[in-house]
Coordinates of C-alpha atoms in Angstrom, one line a residue:
Chain A
M128 CA -0.4 -13.8 23.6
R129 CA 1.3 -10.5 23.7
I130 CA 1.2 -7.9 21.0
D131 CA 2.4 -4.3 21.2
G132 CA 0.5 -1.9 18.8
L133 CA 3.4 0.5 18.5
Q134 CA 7.1 0.9 19.2
Y135 CA 9.9 3.0 17.8
A136 CA 13.0 1.8 19.5
N137 CA 16.7 2.2 18.5
W138 CA 16.7 -1.4 17.5
S139 CA 19.6 -3.7 18.6
E140 CA 20.2 -7.3 19.5
K141 CA 19.7 -6.3 23.1
I142 CA 16.2 -5.1 22.4
F143 CA 15.4 -8.1 20.2
R144 CA 16.4 -10.3 23.2
Q145 CA 14.3 -8.3 25.6
L146 CA 11.3 -8.8 23.3
R147 CA 11.8 -12.6 23.8
E148 CA 12.3 -12.2 27.5
G149 CA 9.1 -10.3 27.7
Q150 CA 7.3 -13.0 25.6
V151 CA 6.2 -10.4 23.1
D152 CA 4.8 -12.3 20.1
A153 CA 4.3 -9.4 17.8
I154 CA 5.0 -5.7 17.5
H155 CA 4.0 -3.0 15.1
V156 CA 7.1 -0.8 14.5
T157 CA 7.2 2.6 13.0
I158 CA 9.6 2.8 10.0
A159 CA 8.7 6.3 8.8
Y160 CA 7.9 9.6 10.4
H161 CA 8.8 12.1 7.6
E162 CA 10.6 9.8 5.2
N163 CA 9.7 10.0 1.5
F164 CA 9.3 6.8 -0.5
R165 CA 13.0 6.2 -1.2
E166 CA 14.0 6.8 2.4
T167 CA 11.3 4.5 3.6
V168 CA 12.6 1.8 1.3
L169 CA 16.0 2.2 3.0
N170 CA 14.2 1.5 6.3
F171 CA 12.7 -1.7 4.9
E172 CA 16.2 -2.6 3.7
K173 CA 17.6 -2.0 7.2
W174 CA 14.9 -4.4 8.7
N175 CA 15.7 -7.0 6.0
R176 CA 19.3 -7.0 7.2
W177 CA 18.1 -7.4 10.8
F178 CA 15.9 -10.3 9.8
E179 CA 18.9 -11.9 8.1
Q180 CA 21.1 -11.2 11.0
Y181 CA 18.8 -12.3 13.9
P182 CA 16.7 -15.1 12.4
D183 CA 16.3 -16.8 15.8
L184 CA 14.8 -13.7 17.4
I185 CA 12.7 -11.9 14.9
M186 CA 10.8 -12.5 11.7
K187 CA 8.8 -10.3 9.3
G188 CA 5.1 -10.2 10.0
Q189 CA 2.7 -9.8 7.1
C190 CA -0.5 -11.5 8.3
A191 CA -1.8 -12.7 11.6
S192 CA -0.8 -16.3 11.0
D193 CA 2.8 -15.1 11.0
I194 CA 2.3 -14.5 14.7
D195 CA 1.4 -18.2 15.1
V196 CA 4.7 -19.1 13.3
A197 CA 6.6 -16.7 15.6
R198 CA 5.1 -18.2 18.7
E199 CA 5.8 -21.8 17.5
T200 CA 9.5 -20.8 16.9
S201 CA 9.9 -18.5 19.9
R202 CA 10.4 -15.3 17.9
T203 CA 8.7 -11.9 17.6
A204 CA 6.8 -11.1 14.4
V205 CA 7.6 -7.5 13.3
F206 CA 4.8 -5.6 11.5
F207 CA 5.6 -2.3 9.7
G208 CA 3.8 1.0 9.8
F209 CA 4.2 4.7 9.1
Q210 CA 3.3 7.6 11.3
N211 CA 2.8 9.9 8.3
P212 CA 1.7 9.4 4.7
S213 CA 5.0 10.8 3.5
P214 CA 6.1 7.5 2.1
I215 CA 3.3 7.5 -0.5
E216 CA 4.3 11.1 -1.5
D217 CA 1.6 12.3 -4.0
D218 CA 1.2 8.9 -5.6
I219 CA -1.8 6.6 -4.7
G220 CA -0.1 3.7 -6.5
L221 CA 2.5 3.6 -3.8
V222 CA -0.2 2.4 -1.3
E223 CA -0.2 -1.1 -2.9
I224 CA 3.6 -1.0 -3.5
L225 CA 4.2 -0.3 0.2
H226 CA 1.7 -2.9 1.3
T227 CA 3.5 -5.4 -0.9
L228 CA 6.7 -4.5 0.8
G229 CA 5.1 -5.1 4.2
A230 CA 3.4 -1.9 5.4
R231 CA 0.3 -2.7 7.5
F232 CA -0.5 0.6 9.2
M233 CA -0.3 4.2 7.9
Q234 CA -1.3 7.4 9.8
L235 CA -3.1 9.8 7.6
T236 CA -1.3 12.7 9.4
Y237 CA 1.5 13.3 11.9
N238 CA 0.5 16.4 13.9
N239 CA 0.4 18.7 10.8
Q240 CA -1.9 18.9 7.8
S241 CA -1.0 16.3 5.2
L242 CA -2.2 15.7 1.7
L243 CA -4.8 13.4 3.3
A244 CA -6.2 14.9 6.5
T245 CA -5.5 17.2 9.4
G246 CA -3.1 16.6 12.3
C247 CA -3.9 17.3 15.9
Y248 CA -1.7 20.4 16.2
E249 CA -3.4 22.4 13.4
V250 CA -5.7 25.2 14.3
E251 CA -8.4 24.3 11.7
D252 CA -9.4 20.7 11.1
T253 CA -10.9 20.3 7.6
G254 CA -11.3 16.6 7.7
L255 CA -10.4 14.2 4.9
T256 CA -9.1 15.8 1.7
R257 CA -10.0 14.8 -1.8
M258 CA -6.9 12.7 -2.0
G259 CA -7.5 11.5 1.5
K260 CA -10.8 9.9 0.5
Q261 CA -9.2 8.2 -2.5
V262 CA -6.3 6.9 -0.4
V263 CA -8.6 5.5 2.4
K264 CA -10.5 3.5 -0.2
E265 CA -7.2 2.2 -1.7
M266 CA -5.9 1.3 1.8
N267 CA -9.2 -0.5 2.4
R268 CA -8.8 -2.4 -0.9
V269 CA -5.3 -3.7 -0.2
G270 CA -5.4 -4.1 3.6
L271 CA -3.4 -1.2 4.9
V272 CA -4.9 0.0 8.2
V273 CA -5.8 3.6 8.6
D274 CA -4.1 4.8 11.9
M275 CA -5.3 8.2 13.3
S276 CA -3.2 8.4 16.4
H277 CA -1.8 11.9 15.6
S278 CA -4.8 13.2 13.7
A279 CA -7.3 15.9 14.7
D280 CA -10.8 14.9 15.9
R281 CA -12.9 15.7 12.9
S282 CA -10.5 14.0 10.5
T283 CA -10.5 10.9 12.7
I284 CA -14.2 10.7 12.9
E285 CA -14.5 11.2 9.2
A286 CA -11.9 8.6 8.5
A287 CA -13.7 6.1 10.8
E288 CA -17.0 6.7 8.9
Y289 CA -15.6 6.9 5.4
S290 CA -13.4 3.8 5.7
D291 CA -15.1 0.6 4.7
R292 CA -13.0 -1.3 7.2
P293 CA -12.1 -0.7 10.8
I294 CA -9.4 1.8 11.6
A295 CA -7.0 2.1 14.5
I296 CA -5.6 4.5 17.0
T297 CA -2.5 2.5 17.7
H298 CA -1.1 4.6 20.6
A299 CA -3.1 7.1 22.7
N300 CA -5.2 7.3 25.8
P301 CA -8.6 8.9 26.7
H302 CA -8.5 12.6 26.9
R303 CA -10.9 12.4 29.9
W304 CA -8.2 10.6 31.9
H305 CA -5.4 12.9 30.9
P306 CA -6.2 15.9 28.8
A307 CA -3.1 15.9 26.5
R308 CA -3.6 17.1 23.0
R309 CA -2.7 13.7 21.7
N310 CA -5.2 11.9 23.8
K311 CA -8.7 11.1 22.4
S312 CA -12.2 12.4 23.2
D313 CA -15.0 10.0 23.9
D314 CA -16.5 11.0 20.5
V315 CA -13.4 9.9 18.7
I316 CA -13.0 6.7 20.7
R317 CA -16.6 5.9 20.0
A318 CA -16.3 6.5 16.3
V319 CA -13.3 4.2 16.0
T320 CA -14.5 1.4 18.3
Q321 CA -18.1 1.2 17.2
N322 CA -16.9 0.3 13.7
C323 CA -14.7 -2.5 15.2
G324 CA -11.7 -0.3 15.3
M325 CA -9.0 -0.5 17.9
L326 CA -7.5 1.8 20.5
G327 CA -4.0 0.9 21.8
F328 CA -3.1 2.4 25.2
S329 CA 0.1 4.3 25.3
V330 CA 2.7 4.3 28.0
Y331 CA 4.6 7.3 26.6
P332 CA 4.7 9.7 29.6
H333 CA 3.2 12.7 27.8
H334 CA 0.0 10.6 27.3
L335 CA -0.1 9.5 31.0
K336 CA -1.8 11.2 34.0
D337 CA 1.1 12.5 36.1
K338 CA 3.4 11.6 33.2
T339 CA 6.5 9.6 34.3
D340 CA 5.0 9.4 37.8
C341 CA 1.8 7.8 36.6
T342 CA 1.0 4.8 38.7
L343 CA 0.4 1.4 37.2
E344 CA -2.9 1.3 39.1
S345 CA -4.1 4.5 37.6
F346 CA -3.1 3.3 34.1
C347 CA -4.9 0.0 34.5
E348 CA -7.9 1.5 36.2
M349 CA -8.2 3.8 33.1
I350 CA -8.1 0.8 30.8
A351 CA -10.8 -1.0 32.8
R352 CA -13.1 2.1 32.7
T353 CA -12.5 2.5 29.0
A354 CA -13.5 -1.2 28.6
D355 CA -16.7 -0.5 30.6
K356 CA -17.6 2.3 28.2
F357 CA -16.5 1.1 24.8
G358 CA -16.2 -2.7 25.1
V359 CA -13.1 -4.5 25.9
D360 CA -12.8 -6.2 22.5
H361 CA -11.6 -3.0 20.9
L362 CA -8.7 -2.3 23.2
G363 CA -5.1 -3.3 23.2
I364 CA -1.7 -2.0 24.1
G365 CA 0.4 0.4 22.0
T366 CA 3.3 1.4 24.3
D367 CA 4.9 4.0 22.0
L368 CA 8.2 2.7 23.5
C369 CA 11.1 4.7 22.1
Q370 CA 13.8 2.7 23.9
D371 CA 17.5 3.8 23.6
Q372 CA 16.7 6.7 21.2
P373 CA 18.9 9.8 21.5
D374 CA 17.0 13.1 21.9
S375 CA 17.9 14.0 18.3
V376 CA 15.3 11.5 17.3
V377 CA 12.4 13.1 19.1
E378 CA 13.4 16.3 17.4
W379 CA 13.3 14.6 14.0
M380 CA 9.9 13.2 14.9
R381 CA 8.6 16.7 15.8
V382 CA 10.4 18.8 13.2
G383 CA 11.1 16.6 10.3
R384 CA 12.0 19.0 7.4
W385 CA 8.8 21.0 7.7
T386 CA 10.2 23.9 9.7
K387 CA 13.5 25.6 10.3
K388 CA 12.5 26.4 13.9
I389 CA 12.2 24.1 16.8
D390 CA 8.8 22.7 17.6
Y391 CA 8.5 21.0 21.0
G392 CA 5.4 19.0 20.2
E393 CA 4.2 17.5 23.5
G394 CA 7.4 18.6 25.2
S395 CA 8.6 22.2 26.0
A396 CA 11.8 24.2 25.9
S397 CA 12.7 23.1 29.4
D398 CA 11.7 19.5 28.7
A399 CA 12.7 19.0 25.1
G400 CA 14.0 15.4 25.1
F401 CA 12.3 12.0 25.5
P402 CA 10.6 11.9 28.9
P403 CA 11.7 9.1 31.2
M404 CA 9.4 6.0 31.1
P405 CA 7.4 5.1 34.3
E406 CA 9.3 2.7 36.5
W407 CA 6.8 -0.1 35.9
F408 CA 7.4 0.0 32.1
Q409 CA 11.0 0.5 31.2
D410 CA 11.3 -1.9 28.4
N411 CA 9.8 -5.0 26.8
R412 CA 10.5 -7.2 29.9
H413 CA 7.8 -5.3 31.8
F414 CA 4.6 -6.4 30.1
D415 CA 4.1 -8.7 33.1
N416 CA 3.5 -5.6 35.2
I417 CA 0.7 -4.4 32.9
E418 CA -0.8 -7.8 32.8
D419 CA -0.8 -8.2 36.6
G420 CA -2.0 -4.6 37.0
L421 CA -5.1 -5.3 34.8
R422 CA -5.9 -8.3 37.1
Q423 CA -5.5 -6.1 40.2
V424 CA -8.1 -3.7 38.9
G425 CA -10.6 -6.5 38.5
M426 CA -10.4 -7.6 34.9
N427 CA -11.0 -11.3 34.3
E428 CA -8.6 -13.6 32.5
A429 CA -10.4 -13.3 29.1
E430 CA -10.4 -9.5 29.3
V431 CA -6.8 -9.4 30.2
A432 CA -5.8 -11.8 27.4
G433 CA -7.8 -9.6 25.0
V434 CA -6.1 -6.4 25.9
M435 CA -2.6 -7.9 26.1
G436 CA -2.8 -9.4 22.6
Q437 CA -5.8 -11.3 21.4
N438 CA -7.7 -8.2 20.3
W439 CA -4.9 -7.0 18.2
Y440 CA -4.5 -10.6 16.8
R441 CA -8.2 -10.7 15.7
F442 CA -7.8 -7.2 14.2
F443 CA -4.7 -8.1 12.3
S444 CA -6.4 -11.3 11.0
E445 CA -9.3 -9.3 9.6
N446 CA -7.6 -6.2 8.3
F447 CA -4.2 -7.1 6.7
G448 CA -5.4 -8.8 3.6
P449 CA -7.3 -7.7 0.5
H450 CA -10.9 -6.5 1.2
P451 CA -13.0 -9.7 1.1
Chain B
M263 CA 1.5 -25.7 -20.9
R264 CA 2.8 -22.7 -22.6
I265 CA 5.3 -20.2 -21.1
D266 CA 7.0 -17.4 -22.9
G267 CA 10.4 -16.5 -21.4
L268 CA 10.3 -12.9 -22.5
Q269 CA 8.0 -10.2 -24.0
Y270 CA 8.0 -6.5 -24.0
A271 CA 4.7 -5.5 -25.7
N272 CA 2.8 -2.3 -25.6
W273 CA 0.2 -3.9 -23.3
S274 CA -3.5 -3.6 -23.9
E275 CA -6.7 -5.5 -23.4
K276 CA -6.3 -6.7 -27.0
I277 CA -2.9 -8.3 -26.2
F278 CA -4.2 -9.8 -22.9
R279 CA -7.0 -11.4 -24.9
Q280 CA -4.6 -12.7 -27.5
L281 CA -2.6 -14.3 -24.7
R282 CA -5.7 -16.2 -23.8
E283 CA -6.5 -17.1 -27.4
G284 CA -2.9 -18.4 -27.7
Q285 CA -3.4 -20.4 -24.5
V286 CA -0.3 -18.8 -23.0
D287 CA -0.2 -19.8 -19.3
A288 CA 2.6 -17.5 -18.2
I289 CA 4.9 -14.8 -19.5
H290 CA 8.0 -13.1 -18.3
V291 CA 7.6 -9.5 -19.1
T292 CA 10.3 -6.8 -19.1
I293 CA 9.4 -3.8 -16.9
A294 CA 12.7 -2.0 -17.0
Y295 CA 15.4 -1.3 -19.6
H296 CA 17.1 1.8 -18.2
E297 CA 14.7 2.8 -15.5
N298 CA 16.1 3.7 -12.1
F299 CA 14.4 2.4 -8.9
R300 CA 11.6 4.9 -8.7
E301 CA 10.8 4.7 -12.4
T302 CA 10.7 0.9 -12.1
V303 CA 8.2 1.2 -9.2
L304 CA 6.0 3.3 -11.5
N305 CA 6.1 0.3 -13.9
F306 CA 5.0 -2.1 -11.1
E307 CA 2.2 0.4 -10.3
K308 CA 1.1 0.3 -14.0
W309 CA 0.9 -3.5 -13.8
N310 CA -1.0 -3.3 -10.5
R311 CA -3.6 -1.2 -12.3
W312 CA -3.8 -3.7 -15.2
F313 CA -4.3 -6.6 -12.7
E314 CA -7.1 -4.6 -11.1
Q315 CA -8.6 -3.8 -14.5
Y316 CA -8.4 -7.2 -16.1
P317 CA -8.7 -9.7 -13.3
D318 CA -10.3 -12.3 -15.7
L319 CA -7.4 -12.2 -18.1
I320 CA -4.2 -11.8 -16.2
M321 CA -2.8 -12.3 -12.7
K322 CA 0.5 -11.5 -11.0
G323 CA 3.0 -14.4 -11.0
Q324 CA 5.4 -14.9 -8.1
C325 CA 6.0 -18.6 -8.0
A326 CA 5.4 -21.6 -10.3
S327 CA 2.3 -22.6 -8.4
D328 CA 0.7 -19.3 -9.6
I329 CA 0.9 -20.8 -13.1
D330 CA -1.3 -23.6 -11.9
V331 CA -3.8 -21.1 -10.5
A332 CA -3.7 -19.2 -13.8
R333 CA -4.4 -22.4 -15.7
E334 CA -7.3 -23.4 -13.5
T335 CA -8.9 -20.0 -13.9
S336 CA -8.1 -19.5 -17.6
R337 CA -5.7 -16.6 -17.1
T338 CA -2.1 -15.7 -17.9
A339 CA 0.4 -15.4 -15.0
V340 CA 2.7 -12.4 -15.5
F341 CA 6.2 -12.6 -14.1
F342 CA 8.4 -9.5 -14.0
G343 CA 12.0 -8.9 -15.0
F344 CA 14.5 -6.3 -15.8
Q345 CA 16.9 -6.2 -18.8
N346 CA 19.4 -4.1 -16.9
P347 CA 20.4 -3.8 -13.3
S348 CA 19.5 -0.1 -13.3
P349 CA 16.5 -0.6 -10.9
I350 CA 18.9 -1.6 -8.1
E351 CA 21.0 1.5 -8.8
D352 CA 24.1 1.2 -6.5
D353 CA 22.2 -0.4 -3.6
I354 CA 22.4 -4.2 -3.1
G355 CA 19.5 -3.9 -0.6
L356 CA 17.2 -3.1 -3.5
V357 CA 17.7 -6.7 -4.7
E358 CA 15.4 -8.1 -2.0
I359 CA 13.1 -5.1 -2.1
L360 CA 12.5 -5.6 -5.9
H361 CA 12.1 -9.4 -5.4
T362 CA 9.5 -8.7 -2.8
L363 CA 7.7 -6.4 -5.3
G364 CA 7.7 -9.3 -7.8
A365 CA 10.9 -9.2 -9.8
R366 CA 12.0 -12.7 -10.8
F367 CA 14.7 -12.1 -13.5
M368 CA 17.4 -9.4 -13.8
Q369 CA 20.0 -9.0 -16.5
L370 CA 23.3 -8.0 -15.2
T371 CA 23.9 -5.9 -18.2
Y372 CA 22.1 -4.5 -21.2
N373 CA 24.6 -4.2 -24.1
N374 CA 26.9 -1.8 -22.2
Q375 CA 29.1 -2.1 -19.2
S376 CA 27.1 -1.9 -16.0
L377 CA 28.1 -1.8 -12.3
L378 CA 27.9 -5.6 -12.3
A379 CA 29.3 -7.0 -15.6
T380 CA 30.0 -6.3 -19.3
G381 CA 27.4 -6.1 -22.1
C382 CA 27.8 -7.7 -25.5
Y383 CA 28.5 -4.4 -27.3
E384 CA 31.6 -3.4 -25.3
V385 CA 35.0 -3.9 -26.8
E386 CA 36.5 -5.3 -23.6
D387 CA 34.8 -7.9 -21.4
T388 CA 36.2 -7.8 -17.9
G389 CA 33.7 -10.3 -16.4
L390 CA 31.9 -9.8 -13.1
T391 CA 32.8 -6.7 -11.1
R392 CA 33.3 -6.6 -7.4
M393 CA 29.7 -5.4 -6.9
G394 CA 28.6 -8.0 -9.6
K395 CA 29.8 -10.9 -7.5
Q396 CA 28.0 -9.5 -4.3
V397 CA 24.8 -9.0 -6.2
V398 CA 24.8 -12.5 -7.8
K399 CA 25.1 -14.0 -4.3
E400 CA 22.3 -11.8 -3.1
M401 CA 20.1 -12.7 -6.1
N402 CA 20.9 -16.4 -5.3
R403 CA 19.8 -15.8 -1.7
V404 CA 16.4 -14.3 -2.5
G405 CA 15.6 -16.1 -5.7
L406 CA 16.0 -13.5 -8.4
V407 CA 17.3 -15.2 -11.5
V408 CA 20.5 -13.9 -13.3
D409 CA 19.6 -13.3 -16.9
M410 CA 22.6 -12.8 -19.3
S411 CA 20.8 -12.4 -22.6
H412 CA 22.5 -9.1 -23.4
S413 CA 25.8 -9.8 -21.7
A414 CA 29.3 -10.5 -23.2
D415 CA 30.6 -14.0 -23.3
R416 CA 33.2 -13.9 -20.5
S417 CA 30.8 -12.2 -18.2
T418 CA 28.1 -14.8 -18.9
I419 CA 30.4 -17.7 -18.4
E420 CA 31.7 -16.2 -15.1
A421 CA 28.1 -15.5 -13.9
A422 CA 27.1 -19.1 -14.7
E423 CA 30.1 -20.4 -12.7
Y424 CA 29.9 -17.9 -9.9
S425 CA 26.2 -18.3 -9.3
D426 CA 25.1 -20.9 -6.8
R427 CA 21.9 -21.4 -8.7
P428 CA 21.1 -21.9 -12.4
I429 CA 21.1 -18.8 -14.5
A430 CA 19.2 -18.0 -17.7
I431 CA 19.5 -16.6 -21.2
T432 CA 15.8 -15.7 -21.6
H433 CA 15.9 -14.6 -25.2
A434 CA 18.7 -15.5 -27.7
N435 CA 19.6 -18.1 -30.3
P436 CA 22.8 -20.0 -31.1
H437 CA 25.5 -17.9 -32.8
R438 CA 26.4 -20.9 -34.9
W439 CA 22.9 -20.8 -36.6
H440 CA 22.9 -17.0 -37.1
P441 CA 26.0 -15.1 -36.1
A442 CA 24.3 -12.0 -34.6
R443 CA 26.1 -10.3 -31.9
R444 CA 23.3 -11.1 -29.5
N445 CA 23.3 -14.8 -30.3
K446 CA 25.3 -17.1 -28.1
S447 CA 28.4 -19.2 -28.7
D448 CA 28.4 -22.9 -27.9
D449 CA 30.7 -22.2 -24.9
V450 CA 28.2 -19.8 -23.4
I451 CA 25.3 -22.1 -24.0
R452 CA 27.2 -25.0 -22.5
A453 CA 28.2 -22.9 -19.4
V454 CA 24.6 -22.0 -18.8
T455 CA 22.9 -25.3 -19.5
Q456 CA 25.4 -27.6 -17.8
N457 CA 24.5 -25.9 -14.5
C458 CA 20.7 -26.5 -15.1
G459 CA 20.3 -23.0 -16.6
M460 CA 17.9 -22.2 -19.4
L461 CA 18.1 -20.9 -23.0
G462 CA 14.9 -19.3 -24.4
F463 CA 14.7 -19.2 -28.2
S464 CA 14.0 -15.7 -29.6
V465 CA 11.8 -14.9 -32.5
Y466 CA 13.0 -11.3 -32.7
P467 CA 14.1 -11.0 -36.4
H468 CA 17.6 -9.7 -35.7
H469 CA 18.2 -13.0 -33.9
L470 CA 16.9 -15.2 -36.7
K471 CA 18.7 -16.6 -39.8
D472 CA 17.3 -14.6 -42.7
K473 CA 15.7 -12.3 -40.2
T474 CA 12.0 -11.6 -41.0
D475 CA 12.2 -14.2 -43.8
C476 CA 13.4 -17.0 -41.5
T477 CA 11.3 -20.1 -42.1
L478 CA 9.5 -21.8 -39.3
E479 CA 11.3 -25.0 -40.3
S480 CA 14.7 -23.4 -40.0
F481 CA 13.8 -22.1 -36.6
C482 CA 12.5 -25.4 -35.3
E483 CA 15.3 -27.4 -36.9
M484 CA 17.7 -25.1 -35.0
I485 CA 15.9 -25.9 -31.7
A486 CA 16.1 -29.6 -32.4
R487 CA 19.8 -29.4 -33.1
T488 CA 20.4 -27.4 -29.9
A489 CA 18.5 -30.0 -28.0
D490 CA 20.7 -32.7 -29.5
K491 CA 23.8 -30.9 -28.3
F492 CA 22.8 -29.4 -24.9
G493 CA 19.9 -31.5 -23.8
V494 CA 16.2 -30.6 -24.4
D495 CA 15.5 -30.0 -20.7
H496 CA 17.3 -26.7 -20.7
L497 CA 15.4 -25.2 -23.6
G498 CA 12.3 -23.0 -23.8
I499 CA 10.8 -20.2 -25.8
G500 CA 11.6 -16.5 -25.1
T501 CA 10.0 -14.8 -28.1
D502 CA 11.1 -11.2 -27.3
L503 CA 7.8 -10.1 -28.8
C504 CA 7.6 -6.3 -28.8
Q505 CA 4.0 -6.1 -30.2
D506 CA 2.4 -2.8 -31.0
Q507 CA 5.4 -0.8 -29.8
P508 CA 6.2 2.5 -31.6
D509 CA 9.8 2.8 -33.0
S510 CA 10.5 5.4 -30.3
V511 CA 10.6 2.4 -27.9
V512 CA 13.3 0.6 -29.7
E513 CA 15.3 3.8 -29.6
W514 CA 14.7 4.0 -25.8
M515 CA 15.9 0.4 -25.5
R516 CA 19.1 1.1 -27.3
V517 CA 19.9 4.6 -26.2
G518 CA 18.3 5.1 -22.8
R519 CA 20.0 8.1 -21.3
W520 CA 23.6 6.9 -21.7
T521 CA 24.4 8.7 -25.0
K522 CA 23.3 11.9 -26.8
K523 CA 23.9 10.2 -30.1
I524 CA 21.9 7.6 -31.8
D525 CA 23.0 4.0 -31.3
Y526 CA 21.3 1.5 -33.7
G527 CA 22.1 -1.6 -31.7
E528 CA 21.2 -4.6 -33.9
G529 CA 19.6 -2.3 -36.4
S530 CA 21.2 0.3 -38.7
A531 CA 20.6 3.8 -40.0
S532 CA 18.5 2.4 -42.9
D533 CA 16.7 -0.1 -40.7
A534 CA 16.3 1.7 -37.4
G535 CA 12.9 0.6 -36.2
F536 CA 11.5 -2.6 -35.0
P537 CA 11.9 -5.3 -37.7
P538 CA 8.7 -7.0 -38.9
M539 CA 8.0 -10.3 -37.2
P540 CA 8.1 -13.5 -39.3
E541 CA 4.7 -14.3 -40.8
W542 CA 4.5 -17.5 -38.6
F543 CA 4.8 -15.5 -35.4
Q544 CA 2.9 -12.3 -35.5
D545 CA 1.5 -12.4 -32.0
N546 CA 0.5 -14.6 -29.0
R547 CA -2.1 -16.5 -31.1
H548 CA 0.7 -18.1 -33.1
F549 CA 2.3 -20.4 -30.5
D550 CA 0.5 -23.3 -32.3
N551 CA 2.8 -22.8 -35.3
I552 CA 5.9 -23.2 -33.2
E553 CA 4.5 -26.3 -31.4
D554 CA 3.5 -27.9 -34.8
G555 CA 6.9 -26.9 -36.3
L556 CA 8.7 -28.7 -33.5
R557 CA 6.7 -31.9 -34.2
Q558 CA 7.4 -31.5 -37.9
V559 CA 11.2 -31.6 -37.3
G560 CA 10.8 -34.8 -35.4
M561 CA 10.7 -33.9 -31.8
N562 CA 8.4 -36.2 -29.7
E563 CA 5.5 -35.0 -27.5
A564 CA 7.5 -34.9 -24.3
E565 CA 10.2 -32.8 -25.9
V566 CA 7.7 -30.4 -27.5
A567 CA 5.9 -30.0 -24.2
G568 CA 9.2 -29.3 -22.5
V569 CA 10.3 -26.6 -24.9
M570 CA 6.8 -25.0 -25.1
G571 CA 6.5 -24.6 -21.3
Q572 CA 7.3 -27.4 -18.9
N573 CA 11.0 -26.7 -18.8
W574 CA 10.4 -23.0 -17.8
Y575 CA 7.8 -24.3 -15.3
R576 CA 10.4 -26.5 -13.6
F577 CA 13.0 -23.7 -13.7
F578 CA 10.5 -21.3 -12.2
S579 CA 9.6 -23.8 -9.5
E580 CA 13.2 -24.2 -8.4
N581 CA 14.6 -20.7 -8.7
F582 CA 12.0 -18.1 -7.6
G583 CA 12.1 -18.7 -3.9
P584 CA 14.7 -18.3 -1.2
H585 CA 17.8 -20.5 -1.6
P586 CA 17.0 -23.8 0.0

């Protein structure tokens, strides 16, 4: 079973076919960065059209059993998420509305301070806000997973502790391996995984040691060491693949409508666009490379199967419905 | 089994308890008159809070089998509908979005011309518009029932013919019995029922012969004669009960935001508010009266059971899912 914990591609029939070639059973796709509620609904509508147009390749995913249906019918189940809480605006009632529409992950922050928590680019991290605490409990109630990939450390640890249910970092790597601002300290990874939360390993070059030149061996060795330290059951893949996106999209991701200036985020003035992906992971047809790489660094078949999809499957099955 | 094909009460714990006392297994409730998409979402949110607050009395209804669950657990299943297409604005993609949120009926017009068809108060009835035809097919595809209660005759007949699936008039009576503008001609009732559509009989006084003074016998006799003419299987109840609403609400229903003047709709300057309900149907505890009344005018048990709920149940079971 193969599940990718995060992608934000410029979707097309070509990519849907590559998902099938790569035997990807399920993906979590981002459908909002800075979109407000109405704009996010337009993105749900766009996916509804794709589901209608490509019924043999993709299907909407709402619960883990949809992945079984997808596998039986050779399709990819698509689960929705937001990288920012902008879709709920200032209205806690939109948490359930958006879950009903199919949202299954929501980041409490995207780099900046939000109404809910602090992002990883702010100077001060004040943890969960008043509204943030209320929204975490509401997300727990309906089964919308708290994702802290772009959040600051204190906010992440508080969210992991305050949440009644496991949370996720869908796409990041350990800071110890590559000290990027978006990568996570041991304390953060421990807080998330010790409560049965998940860490999805990113292949986005800014999160990789040696960036685009990162070797497959280094990436897989890092996964194996993280498994030694935090337990393999809490680990999956979250490639952060942004295939076929123009550079205007990475600018939207970084800048949204919150500034009139340019913000380069993980990039820089001289390296402002999407970085080229490593040669061993260009698109969805390359999951074999990661799977083989994990074997090469000594992980056994059960461990490899867990990281490649079964851990996400178990997490989906426990966290996408109403709180038991 | 008891199902009411339309209510628009000022909902409260009192009314939810009266639904249980009246053994009402399911109701279709209006959650939009002139609301745009975002305002309609707020109304879904309001109901989500009520479902959370009164889990022993009510539950959200999405398909006919939810009525079975409601009966087994002594609750009332609440199905949502709109009396106007204002919630979809000018965006056909919102049809599926709103169906996903739980909408199961949508009127193509409320008294006035809409983007989709002509309402019963317009001078000219031009039938389904270009967008109207597209939206009817989309409603057919997802399982959102076309309701023509407030539409003009030609529009209604065209909708019944153009739709691939049965349509409904959730709340109106035969024009022949009481010639109100909102009541329906034989041609309209025939067009709807001959395609397996449904007519729900209204207890709203403006739709009743002698209005508030209408006798139970006259109402039930009218139902029995309609059954003789069009077949009992296509008939149900749609009380149009607007319990505990202040008169400001009937003004909102009539005026919305489309005029700066007062429009009295079915009322008049001297009779502008909600009319008093007949003494034999004051609230949900009075369905017994209608059931007994139908027996009194000679309907047999199967016919009575059909009109009181089983016909709506069958209709719900066939029309609330994706087109087979």
